[in-house]
Amino acid sequence: MDVTFTPLSEHTGIAVEGVDLSKPVPDALVKEMYQAYLDRSVLVVRGQKLDPHQMLAAAKLFGAPFIQHNTRFQLPECPEIHYLSNQDKFPDGRRYIPGEGFHTDHSNDATPPKATLLHAVTLPSSGGDTQFINMGLAYETLDEATRAQIEGVQAEHVYQASHSERKLVGLKAQRKQQVQQSVIHPLVRTHGETGRKALYINPIRIERLLDMPDTDALPLLKRLLAHATQGTHEYRHQWSTGDFVMWDNRNLLHKANGDYDMTETRYLYRLMLQGERPE
Ligand code: SIN
């Protein structure tokens, strides 16, 4: 079968068909897929059937694995791979939907992951889409006054921001000591590979903006998020079983949706790839 690349929206997302990631993939095709990921921020390789070790090998075609901060969701048989499941609960018994609320992954790390990869193993019969916001586009469509206002502004990112509406599952005690408590990143970052500027905000992790009182910083962050998520910068991914999706955390916010029948299982494998320090 020939390999085809099909854009999934005007600005974000591209689907690849005709590739089997459980088999050796020619270098030229890996390069072509990686370039498509850089250009379109979300690469969807359709129709895969990978066990955790095959998922790990496929991910390594595109970069080095990043060790996730929270170790609770590791697969015992292949700890680099974590799982996402709607069947997990918070300690108080409430259902935990991983990834609800717009965010970018692990921005509380000094060198956050460049990419996150998911492989859809079991899906509900409808719903459970992932929304992606193209933050390069969101930056480019800001008015000039706002762009000038945020030029050079730095943000403090923590594991769980005190203002965040979304609560995370806590880290195990040992991991708490290993994971850096706070890092500073620019509010506008320049992509290390494409050179494109993007808004770098994260509602669950930004604790404060440096040299700005919260009374100014929180409304500014709210306004930036509202601008970014107004709809025109979005690609909404409707999952199919077997999708292998790699997205670019340097140019995207994303959000899971727990809008489906919870008696049905949604289960995906997850892995992130090492990135560069945001600049
Ligand atoms: C995530 O935030 O990594 C999860 C996205 C999803 O489950 O749709």
PDB file of C-alpha atoms and ligand atoms in Angstrom:
ATOM      1  CA  MET A   1       0.000   0.000   0.000  1.00  0.00           C
ATOM      2  CA  ASP A   2       1.228   3.506  -0.795  1.00  0.00           C
ATOM      3  CA  VAL A   3       1.836   5.897   2.078  1.00  0.00           C
ATOM      4  CA  THR A   4      -0.522   8.894   2.050  1.00  0.00           C
ATOM      5  CA  PHE A   5      -0.471  12.129   4.065  1.00  0.00           C
ATOM      6  CA  THR A   6      -3.811  13.939   4.506  1.00  0.00           C
ATOM      7  CA  PRO A   7      -4.225  17.271   6.358  1.00  0.00           C
ATOM      8  CA  LEU A   8      -6.870  17.112   9.094  1.00  0.00           C
ATOM      9  CA  SER A   9      -7.757  20.798   9.291  1.00  0.00           C
ATOM     10  CA  GLU A  10      -6.676  24.034   7.680  1.00  0.00           C
ATOM     11  CA  HIS A  11      -3.773  24.590  10.064  1.00  0.00           C
ATOM     12  CA  THR A  12      -3.190  21.602  12.379  1.00  0.00           C
ATOM     13  CA  GLY A  13      -3.067  17.821  12.138  1.00  0.00           C
ATOM     14  CA  ILE A  14      -2.062  15.380   9.419  1.00  0.00           C
ATOM     15  CA  ALA A  15      -3.028  11.729   9.002  1.00  0.00           C
ATOM     16  CA  VAL A  16      -0.693   9.100   7.618  1.00  0.00           C
ATOM     17  CA  GLU A  17      -1.975   5.869   6.139  1.00  0.00           C
ATOM     18  CA  GLY A  18      -0.082   2.887   4.787  1.00  0.00           C
ATOM     19  CA  VAL A  19       2.583   2.620   7.515  1.00  0.00           C
ATOM     20  CA  ASP A  20       3.001  -0.312   9.919  1.00  0.00           C
ATOM     21  CA  LEU A  21       4.977   0.883  12.933  1.00  0.00           C
ATOM     22  CA  SER A  22       5.365  -2.667  14.267  1.00  0.00           C
ATOM     23  CA  LYS A  23       7.743  -3.351  11.340  1.00  0.00           C
ATOM     24  CA  PRO A  24      10.988  -1.609  10.353  1.00  0.00           C
ATOM     25  CA  VAL A  25      10.259   1.823   8.846  1.00  0.00           C
ATOM     26  CA  PRO A  26      12.660   3.240   6.229  1.00  0.00           C
ATOM     27  CA  ASP A  27      14.676   6.258   7.437  1.00  0.00           C
ATOM     28  CA  ALA A  28      13.336   8.467   4.642  1.00  0.00           C
ATOM     29  CA  LEU A  29       9.759   7.771   5.735  1.00  0.00           C
ATOM     30  CA  VAL A  30      10.588   8.444   9.408  1.00  0.00           C
ATOM     31  CA  LYS A  31      12.048  11.795   8.297  1.00  0.00           C
ATOM     32  CA  GLU A  32       8.967  12.578   6.226  1.00  0.00           C
ATOM     33  CA  MET A  33       6.649  11.780   9.144  1.00  0.00           C
ATOM     34  CA  TYR A  34       8.767  13.844  11.538  1.00  0.00           C
ATOM     35  CA  GLN A  35       8.682  16.806   9.143  1.00  0.00           C
ATOM     36  CA  ALA A  36       4.891  16.433   8.887  1.00  0.00           C
ATOM     37  CA  TYR A  37       4.717  16.479  12.704  1.00  0.00           C
ATOM     38  CA  LEU A  38       6.787  19.680  12.804  1.00  0.00           C
ATOM     39  CA  ASP A  39       4.706  21.333  10.083  1.00  0.00           C
ATOM     40  CA  ARG A  40       1.277  20.279  11.362  1.00  0.00           C
ATOM     41  CA  SER A  41       1.910  19.764  15.144  1.00  0.00           C
ATOM     42  CA  VAL A  42      -0.318  16.647  15.331  1.00  0.00           C
ATOM     43  CA  LEU A  43       0.724  13.509  13.428  1.00  0.00           C
ATOM     44  CA  VAL A  44      -1.854  10.715  13.312  1.00  0.00           C
ATOM     45  CA  VAL A  45      -0.611   7.358  12.063  1.00  0.00           C
ATOM     46  CA  ARG A  46      -3.748   5.322  11.403  1.00  0.00           C
ATOM     47  CA  GLY A  47      -4.450   1.640  11.874  1.00  0.00           C
ATOM     48  CA  GLN A  48      -1.681   0.523  14.238  1.00  0.00           C
ATOM     49  CA  LYS A  49      -1.779  -2.483  16.574  1.00  0.00           C
ATOM     50  CA  LEU A  50       1.157  -2.104  18.937  1.00  0.00           C
ATOM     51  CA  ASP A  51       1.940  -3.804  22.221  1.00  0.00           C
ATOM     52  CA  PRO A  52       3.756  -1.614  24.804  1.00  0.00           C
ATOM     53  CA  HIS A  53       7.238  -2.679  23.624  1.00  0.00           C
ATOM     54  CA  GLN A  54       6.324  -1.990  19.994  1.00  0.00           C
ATOM     55  CA  MET A  55       4.896   1.394  21.024  1.00  0.00           C
ATOM     56  CA  LEU A  56       8.183   2.202  22.752  1.00  0.00           C
ATOM     57  CA  ALA A  57      10.204   1.177  19.696  1.00  0.00           C
ATOM     58  CA  ALA A  58       7.944   3.250  17.408  1.00  0.00           C
ATOM     59  CA  ALA A  59       8.259   6.294  19.685  1.00  0.00           C
ATOM     60  CA  LYS A  60      12.052   5.993  19.680  1.00  0.00           C
ATOM     61  CA  LEU A  61      12.029   6.562  15.909  1.00  0.00           C
ATOM     62  CA  PHE A  62      11.209  10.199  16.725  1.00  0.00           C
ATOM     63  CA  GLY A  63      13.211  10.933  19.891  1.00  0.00           C
ATOM     64  CA  ALA A  64      14.362   9.801  23.322  1.00  0.00           C
ATOM     65  CA  PRO A  65      11.769   8.882  25.967  1.00  0.00           C
ATOM     66  CA  PHE A  66      11.080  11.450  28.704  1.00  0.00           C
ATOM     67  CA  ILE A  67      10.423   9.974  32.129  1.00  0.00           C
ATOM     68  CA  GLN A  68       6.972  11.062  33.237  1.00  0.00           C
ATOM     69  CA  HIS A  69       6.853  12.802  36.646  1.00  0.00           C
ATOM     70  CA  ASN A  70       3.950  10.781  37.979  1.00  0.00           C
ATOM     71  CA  THR A  71       4.909   7.101  38.101  1.00  0.00           C
ATOM     72  CA  ARG A  72       1.468   5.822  39.157  1.00  0.00           C
ATOM     73  CA  PHE A  73       0.395   4.951  35.633  1.00  0.00           C
ATOM     74  CA  GLN A  74       3.462   2.982  34.514  1.00  0.00           C
ATOM     75  CA  LEU A  75       2.861  -0.389  32.854  1.00  0.00           C
ATOM     76  CA  PRO A  76       4.761  -2.991  34.933  1.00  0.00           C
ATOM     77  CA  GLU A  77       5.816  -4.924  31.831  1.00  0.00           C
ATOM     78  CA  CYS A  78       7.235  -1.810  30.111  1.00  0.00           C
ATOM     79  CA  PRO A  79       7.621   1.088  32.587  1.00  0.00           C
ATOM     80  CA  GLU A  80       8.527   3.694  29.933  1.00  0.00           C
ATOM     81  CA  ILE A  81       4.950   3.339  28.709  1.00  0.00           C
ATOM     82  CA  HIS A  82       2.145   4.701  30.856  1.00  0.00           C
ATOM     83  CA  TYR A  83      -1.560   4.149  30.392  1.00  0.00           C
ATOM     84  CA  LEU A  84      -4.483   6.570  30.292  1.00  0.00           C
ATOM     85  CA  SER A  85      -7.736   5.102  31.511  1.00  0.00           C
ATOM     86  CA  ASN A  86     -11.143   6.429  32.475  1.00  0.00           C
ATOM     87  CA  GLN A  87     -11.446   3.585  35.016  1.00  0.00           C
ATOM     88  CA  ASP A  88      -9.066   5.152  37.563  1.00  0.00           C
ATOM     89  CA  LYS A  89     -10.336   6.975  40.650  1.00  0.00           C
ATOM     90  CA  PHE A  90      -9.058   9.700  42.975  1.00  0.00           C
ATOM     91  CA  PRO A  91      -8.462   8.495  46.569  1.00  0.00           C
ATOM     92  CA  ASP A  92     -11.906   9.938  47.486  1.00  0.00           C
ATOM     93  CA  GLY A  93     -13.597   7.670  44.905  1.00  0.00           C
ATOM     94  CA  ARG A  94     -14.276  10.286  42.206  1.00  0.00           C
ATOM     95  CA  ARG A  95     -13.455   9.251  38.672  1.00  0.00           C
ATOM     96  CA  TYR A  96     -10.146  10.625  37.345  1.00  0.00           C
ATOM     97  CA  ILE A  97     -10.196  11.748  33.714  1.00  0.00           C
ATOM     98  CA  PRO A  98      -6.532  12.325  32.841  1.00  0.00           C
ATOM     99  CA  GLY A  99      -5.854  15.440  30.783  1.00  0.00           C
ATOM    100  CA  GLU A 100      -9.131  17.316  31.379  1.00  0.00           C
ATOM    101  CA  GLY A 101      -8.692  21.066  31.022  1.00  0.00           C
ATOM    102  CA  PHE A 102      -6.370  22.765  28.523  1.00  0.00           C
ATOM    103  CA  HIS A 103      -2.687  22.260  29.298  1.00  0.00           C
ATOM    104  CA  THR A 104       0.714  21.504  27.816  1.00  0.00           C
ATOM    105  CA  ASP A 105       2.578  18.521  29.215  1.00  0.00           C
ATOM    106  CA  HIS A 106       5.068  18.783  32.086  1.00  0.00           C
ATOM    107  CA  SER A 107       5.816  22.517  31.685  1.00  0.00           C
ATOM    108  CA  ASN A 108       7.007  22.403  35.309  1.00  0.00           C
ATOM    109  CA  ASP A 109      10.133  20.650  34.032  1.00  0.00           C
ATOM    110  CA  ALA A 110      13.225  22.709  33.100  1.00  0.00           C
ATOM    111  CA  THR A 111      13.264  20.875  29.756  1.00  0.00           C
ATOM    112  CA  PRO A 112       9.652  19.860  29.068  1.00  0.00           C
ATOM    113  CA  PRO A 113       8.880  17.057  26.598  1.00  0.00           C
ATOM    114  CA  LYS A 114       8.800  18.092  22.943  1.00  0.00           C
ATOM    115  CA  ALA A 115       6.166  15.529  22.099  1.00  0.00           C
ATOM    116  CA  THR A 116       3.496  13.324  23.633  1.00  0.00           C
ATOM    117  CA  LEU A 117       2.430  10.106  21.943  1.00  0.00           C
ATOM    118  CA  LEU A 118      -0.781   8.183  22.502  1.00  0.00           C
ATOM    119  CA  HIS A 119      -1.882   4.883  20.994  1.00  0.00           C
ATOM    120  CA  ALA A 120      -5.609   4.170  21.162  1.00  0.00           C
ATOM    121  CA  VAL A 121      -6.184   0.623  22.423  1.00  0.00           C
ATOM    122  CA  THR A 122      -9.842   0.738  23.537  1.00  0.00           C
ATOM    123  CA  LEU A 123     -12.263   3.595  22.868  1.00  0.00           C
ATOM    124  CA  PRO A 124     -15.827   4.440  23.864  1.00  0.00           C
ATOM    125  CA  SER A 125     -18.414   4.147  21.085  1.00  0.00           C
ATOM    126  CA  SER A 126     -18.600   7.959  20.847  1.00  0.00           C
ATOM    127  CA  GLY A 127     -16.972  11.019  22.439  1.00  0.00           C
ATOM    128  CA  GLY A 128     -13.623  11.249  24.226  1.00  0.00           C
ATOM    129  CA  ASP A 129     -12.105  13.521  21.566  1.00  0.00           C
ATOM    130  CA  THR A 130      -8.871  15.409  22.230  1.00  0.00           C
ATOM    131  CA  GLN A 131      -8.883  19.140  21.465  1.00  0.00           C
ATOM    132  CA  PHE A 132      -5.632  20.703  20.261  1.00  0.00           C
ATOM    133  CA  ILE A 133      -4.970  24.455  20.146  1.00  0.00           C
ATOM    134  CA  ASN A 134      -2.304  25.751  17.788  1.00  0.00           C
ATOM    135  CA  MET A 135      -0.474  28.248  20.010  1.00  0.00           C
ATOM    136  CA  GLY A 136       1.774  29.515  17.213  1.00  0.00           C
ATOM    137  CA  LEU A 137      -1.343  30.599  15.376  1.00  0.00           C
ATOM    138  CA  ALA A 138      -2.830  31.958  18.601  1.00  0.00           C
ATOM    139  CA  TYR A 139       0.286  34.099  19.071  1.00  0.00           C
ATOM    140  CA  GLU A 140       0.211  35.320  15.461  1.00  0.00           C
ATOM    141  CA  THR A 141      -3.455  36.380  15.736  1.00  0.00           C
ATOM    142  CA  LEU A 142      -2.956  38.410  18.941  1.00  0.00           C
ATOM    143  CA  ASP A 143      -3.326  42.156  18.549  1.00  0.00           C
ATOM    144  CA  GLU A 144      -0.066  44.085  18.456  1.00  0.00           C
ATOM    145  CA  ALA A 145      -0.611  45.753  21.835  1.00  0.00           C
ATOM    146  CA  THR A 146      -0.970  42.382  23.579  1.00  0.00           C
ATOM    147  CA  ARG A 147       2.062  40.997  21.775  1.00  0.00           C
ATOM    148  CA  ALA A 148       4.071  43.996  23.010  1.00  0.00           C
ATOM    149  CA  GLN A 149       2.636  43.564  26.532  1.00  0.00           C
ATOM    150  CA  ILE A 150       3.782  39.935  26.826  1.00  0.00           C
ATOM    151  CA  GLU A 151       7.178  40.379  25.152  1.00  0.00           C
ATOM    152  CA  GLY A 152       9.872  39.220  27.600  1.00  0.00           C
ATOM    153  CA  VAL A 153       7.373  38.199  30.324  1.00  0.00           C
ATOM    154  CA  GLN A 154       8.418  35.147  32.346  1.00  0.00           C
ATOM    155  CA  ALA A 155       6.178  32.681  34.171  1.00  0.00           C
ATOM    156  CA  GLU A 156       6.756  30.425  37.153  1.00  0.00           C
ATOM    157  CA  HIS A 157       5.504  26.863  36.497  1.00  0.00           C
ATOM    158  CA  VAL A 158       4.886  24.400  39.344  1.00  0.00           C
ATOM    159  CA  TYR A 159       3.508  20.837  39.517  1.00  0.00           C
ATOM    160  CA  GLN A 160       0.045  22.032  40.559  1.00  0.00           C
ATOM    161  CA  ALA A 161      -0.789  25.767  40.391  1.00  0.00           C
ATOM    162  CA  SER A 162      -2.805  27.058  43.326  1.00  0.00           C
ATOM    163  CA  HIS A 163      -5.181  28.857  40.888  1.00  0.00           C
ATOM    164  CA  SER A 164      -5.813  25.720  38.798  1.00  0.00           C
ATOM    165  CA  GLU A 165      -9.400  24.489  38.564  1.00  0.00           C
ATOM    166  CA  ARG A 166      -8.138  21.042  37.578  1.00  0.00           C
ATOM    167  CA  LYS A 167      -6.651  18.919  40.349  1.00  0.00           C
ATOM    168  CA  LEU A 168      -3.971  16.359  39.521  1.00  0.00           C
ATOM    169  CA  VAL A 169      -3.315  12.998  41.098  1.00  0.00           C
ATOM    170  CA  GLY A 170      -0.490  13.647  43.596  1.00  0.00           C
ATOM    171  CA  LEU A 171       3.062  12.418  43.098  1.00  0.00           C
ATOM    172  CA  LYS A 172       4.370   9.548  45.183  1.00  0.00           C
ATOM    173  CA  ALA A 173       6.569  10.828  48.057  1.00  0.00           C
ATOM    174  CA  GLN A 174       9.824   9.675  46.447  1.00  0.00           C
ATOM    175  CA  ARG A 175       8.983  11.337  43.114  1.00  0.00           C
ATOM    176  CA  LYS A 176       8.092  14.593  44.914  1.00  0.00           C
ATOM    177  CA  GLN A 177      11.711  14.870  45.979  1.00  0.00           C
ATOM    178  CA  GLN A 178      12.997  14.119  42.475  1.00  0.00           C
ATOM    179  CA  VAL A 179      10.701  16.456  40.541  1.00  0.00           C
ATOM    180  CA  GLN A 180      11.773  20.094  40.458  1.00  0.00           C
ATOM    181  CA  GLN A 181       9.384  22.236  42.460  1.00  0.00           C
ATOM    182  CA  SER A 182       9.375  25.356  40.308  1.00  0.00           C
ATOM    183  CA  VAL A 183      10.815  26.563  36.984  1.00  0.00           C
ATOM    184  CA  ILE A 184      10.750  29.816  35.031  1.00  0.00           C
ATOM    185  CA  HIS A 185       9.778  29.820  31.349  1.00  0.00           C
ATOM    186  CA  PRO A 186       8.983  32.624  28.905  1.00  0.00           C
ATOM    187  CA  LEU A 187       5.331  33.333  28.108  1.00  0.00           C
ATOM    188  CA  VAL A 188       6.245  33.340  24.426  1.00  0.00           C
ATOM    189  CA  ARG A 189       8.643  30.615  23.313  1.00  0.00           C
ATOM    190  CA  THR A 190      10.478  30.096  20.058  1.00  0.00           C
ATOM    191  CA  HIS A 191      10.274  26.547  18.741  1.00  0.00           C
ATOM    192  CA  GLY A 192      13.721  24.937  18.788  1.00  0.00           C
ATOM    193  CA  GLU A 193      13.242  23.224  15.408  1.00  0.00           C
ATOM    194  CA  THR A 194      10.861  25.416  13.366  1.00  0.00           C
ATOM    195  CA  GLY A 195      11.810  28.830  14.789  1.00  0.00           C
ATOM    196  CA  ARG A 196       8.092  29.663  15.135  1.00  0.00           C
ATOM    197  CA  LYS A 197       6.997  31.748  18.130  1.00  0.00           C
ATOM    198  CA  ALA A 198       4.117  30.440  20.247  1.00  0.00           C
ATOM    199  CA  LEU A 199       2.223  31.404  23.374  1.00  0.00           C
ATOM    200  CA  TYR A 200       3.409  29.183  26.216  1.00  0.00           C
ATOM    201  CA  ILE A 201       0.693  29.230  28.843  1.00  0.00           C
ATOM    202  CA  ASN A 202      -0.528  26.418  31.058  1.00  0.00           C
ATOM    203  CA  PRO A 203      -3.580  26.958  33.282  1.00  0.00           C
ATOM    204  CA  ILE A 204      -2.763  24.021  35.567  1.00  0.00           C
ATOM    205  CA  ARG A 205       0.929  24.851  36.080  1.00  0.00           C
ATOM    206  CA  ILE A 206       1.525  28.629  35.930  1.00  0.00           C
ATOM    207  CA  GLU A 207       1.656  29.910  39.486  1.00  0.00           C
ATOM    208  CA  ARG A 208       2.533  33.536  38.710  1.00  0.00           C
ATOM    209  CA  LEU A 209       4.060  35.926  36.204  1.00  0.00           C
ATOM    210  CA  LEU A 210       7.314  37.467  37.341  1.00  0.00           C
ATOM    211  CA  ASP A 211       7.251  41.187  38.229  1.00  0.00           C
ATOM    212  CA  MET A 212       3.468  41.358  37.830  1.00  0.00           C
ATOM    213  CA  PRO A 213       0.882  41.304  40.635  1.00  0.00           C
ATOM    214  CA  ASP A 214      -1.693  38.498  40.471  1.00  0.00           C
ATOM    215  CA  THR A 215      -4.417  41.124  40.043  1.00  0.00           C
ATOM    216  CA  ASP A 216      -2.909  41.890  36.616  1.00  0.00           C
ATOM    217  CA  ALA A 217      -1.368  38.501  35.810  1.00  0.00           C
ATOM    218  CA  LEU A 218      -4.448  36.303  36.334  1.00  0.00           C
ATOM    219  CA  PRO A 219      -6.761  38.394  34.085  1.00  0.00           C
ATOM    220  CA  LEU A 220      -4.002  38.545  31.439  1.00  0.00           C
ATOM    221  CA  LEU A 221      -3.573  34.747  31.492  1.00  0.00           C
ATOM    222  CA  LYS A 222      -7.356  34.320  31.336  1.00  0.00           C
ATOM    223  CA  ARG A 223      -7.559  36.673  28.334  1.00  0.00           C
ATOM    224  CA  LEU A 224      -4.728  34.834  26.528  1.00  0.00           C
ATOM    225  CA  LEU A 225      -6.414  31.474  27.142  1.00  0.00           C
ATOM    226  CA  ALA A 226      -9.779  32.804  25.918  1.00  0.00           C
ATOM    227  CA  HIS A 227      -8.120  34.154  22.772  1.00  0.00           C
ATOM    228  CA  ALA A 228      -6.271  30.892  22.124  1.00  0.00           C
ATOM    229  CA  THR A 229      -9.303  28.645  22.717  1.00  0.00           C
ATOM    230  CA  GLN A 230     -11.916  30.700  20.827  1.00  0.00           C
ATOM    231  CA  GLY A 231     -12.237  27.890  18.238  1.00  0.00           C
ATOM    232  CA  THR A 232     -10.410  29.163  15.162  1.00  0.00           C
ATOM    233  CA  HIS A 233      -7.028  27.838  16.357  1.00  0.00           C
ATOM    234  CA  GLU A 234      -8.371  24.385  17.197  1.00  0.00           C
ATOM    235  CA  TYR A 235      -8.121  20.910  15.703  1.00  0.00           C
ATOM    236  CA  ARG A 236     -10.390  18.399  17.449  1.00  0.00           C
ATOM    237  CA  HIS A 237      -9.218  14.816  17.122  1.00  0.00           C
ATOM    238  CA  GLN A 238     -11.895  12.129  16.947  1.00  0.00           C
ATOM    239  CA  TRP A 239     -10.111   8.940  17.828  1.00  0.00           C
ATOM    240  CA  SER A 240     -10.225   5.662  15.918  1.00  0.00           C
ATOM    241  CA  THR A 241      -8.948   2.456  17.472  1.00  0.00           C
ATOM    242  CA  GLY A 242      -5.336   1.963  16.371  1.00  0.00           C
ATOM    243  CA  ASP A 243      -4.505   5.674  16.030  1.00  0.00           C
ATOM    244  CA  PHE A 244      -0.905   6.438  16.977  1.00  0.00           C
ATOM    245  CA  VAL A 245      -0.827  10.168  17.625  1.00  0.00           C
ATOM    246  CA  MET A 246       2.259  12.301  18.250  1.00  0.00           C
ATOM    247  CA  TRP A 247       1.765  15.968  19.077  1.00  0.00           C
ATOM    248  CA  ASP A 248       4.108  18.896  19.554  1.00  0.00           C
ATOM    249  CA  ASN A 249       3.889  20.322  23.074  1.00  0.00           C
ATOM    250  CA  ARG A 250       5.992  23.300  21.980  1.00  0.00           C
ATOM    251  CA  ASN A 251       3.220  24.568  19.730  1.00  0.00           C
ATOM    252  CA  LEU A 252       0.018  23.224  21.309  1.00  0.00           C
ATOM    253  CA  LEU A 253      -2.322  23.172  24.246  1.00  0.00           C
ATOM    254  CA  HIS A 254      -4.500  20.081  24.485  1.00  0.00           C
ATOM    255  CA  LYS A 255      -7.448  18.813  26.470  1.00  0.00           C
ATOM    256  CA  ALA A 256      -9.175  15.461  26.993  1.00  0.00           C
ATOM    257  CA  ASN A 257     -12.972  15.224  27.158  1.00  0.00           C
ATOM    258  CA  GLY A 258     -14.782  13.016  29.646  1.00  0.00           C
ATOM    259  CA  ASP A 259     -18.078  13.443  27.754  1.00  0.00           C
ATOM    260  CA  TYR A 260     -18.929   9.794  27.055  1.00  0.00           C
ATOM    261  CA  ASP A 261     -20.583   6.843  28.727  1.00  0.00           C
ATOM    262  CA  MET A 262     -18.288   5.942  31.630  1.00  0.00           C
ATOM    263  CA  THR A 263     -19.418   2.319  31.645  1.00  0.00           C
ATOM    264  CA  GLU A 264     -17.393   2.121  28.409  1.00  0.00           C
ATOM    265  CA  THR A 265     -13.603   1.954  28.642  1.00  0.00           C
ATOM    266  CA  ARG A 266     -11.224   4.475  27.128  1.00  0.00           C
ATOM    267  CA  TYR A 267      -7.666   3.125  27.349  1.00  0.00           C
ATOM    268  CA  LEU A 268      -4.552   4.395  25.568  1.00  0.00           C
ATOM    269  CA  TYR A 269      -0.800   3.907  25.868  1.00  0.00           C
ATOM    270  CA  ARG A 270       1.181   7.089  26.497  1.00  0.00           C
ATOM    271  CA  LEU A 271       4.780   8.189  26.194  1.00  0.00           C
ATOM    272  CA  MET A 272       6.561  11.541  25.945  1.00  0.00           C
ATOM    273  CA  LEU A 273       9.816  12.496  24.197  1.00  0.00           C
ATOM    274  CA  GLN A 274      12.582  14.698  25.555  1.00  0.00           C
ATOM    275  CA  GLY A 275      12.581  18.313  24.438  1.00  0.00           C
ATOM    276  CA  GLU A 276      14.577  21.491  24.841  1.00  0.00           C
ATOM    277  CA  ARG A 277      14.533  24.314  27.379  1.00  0.00           C
ATOM    278  CA  PRO A 278      11.876  26.858  26.279  1.00  0.00           C
ATOM    279  CA  GLU A 279      13.503  30.087  25.041  1.00  0.00           C
TER     280      GLU A 279
HETATM  281  C1  SIN B   1      -3.408  13.927  27.856  1.00  0.00           C
HETATM  282  O1  SIN B   1      -3.576  15.049  28.297  1.00  0.00           O
HETATM  283  O2  SIN B   1      -2.281  13.461  27.698  1.00  0.00           O
HETATM  284  C2  SIN B   1      -4.613  13.059  27.548  1.00  0.00           C
HETATM  285  C3  SIN B   1      -5.318  13.408  26.303  1.00  0.00           C
HETATM  286  C4  SIN B   1      -6.490  12.506  26.069  1.00  0.00           C
HETATM  287  O3  SIN B   1      -6.663  11.501  26.771  1.00  0.00           O
HETATM  288  O4  SIN B   1      -7.298  12.789  25.190  1.00  0.00           O
END
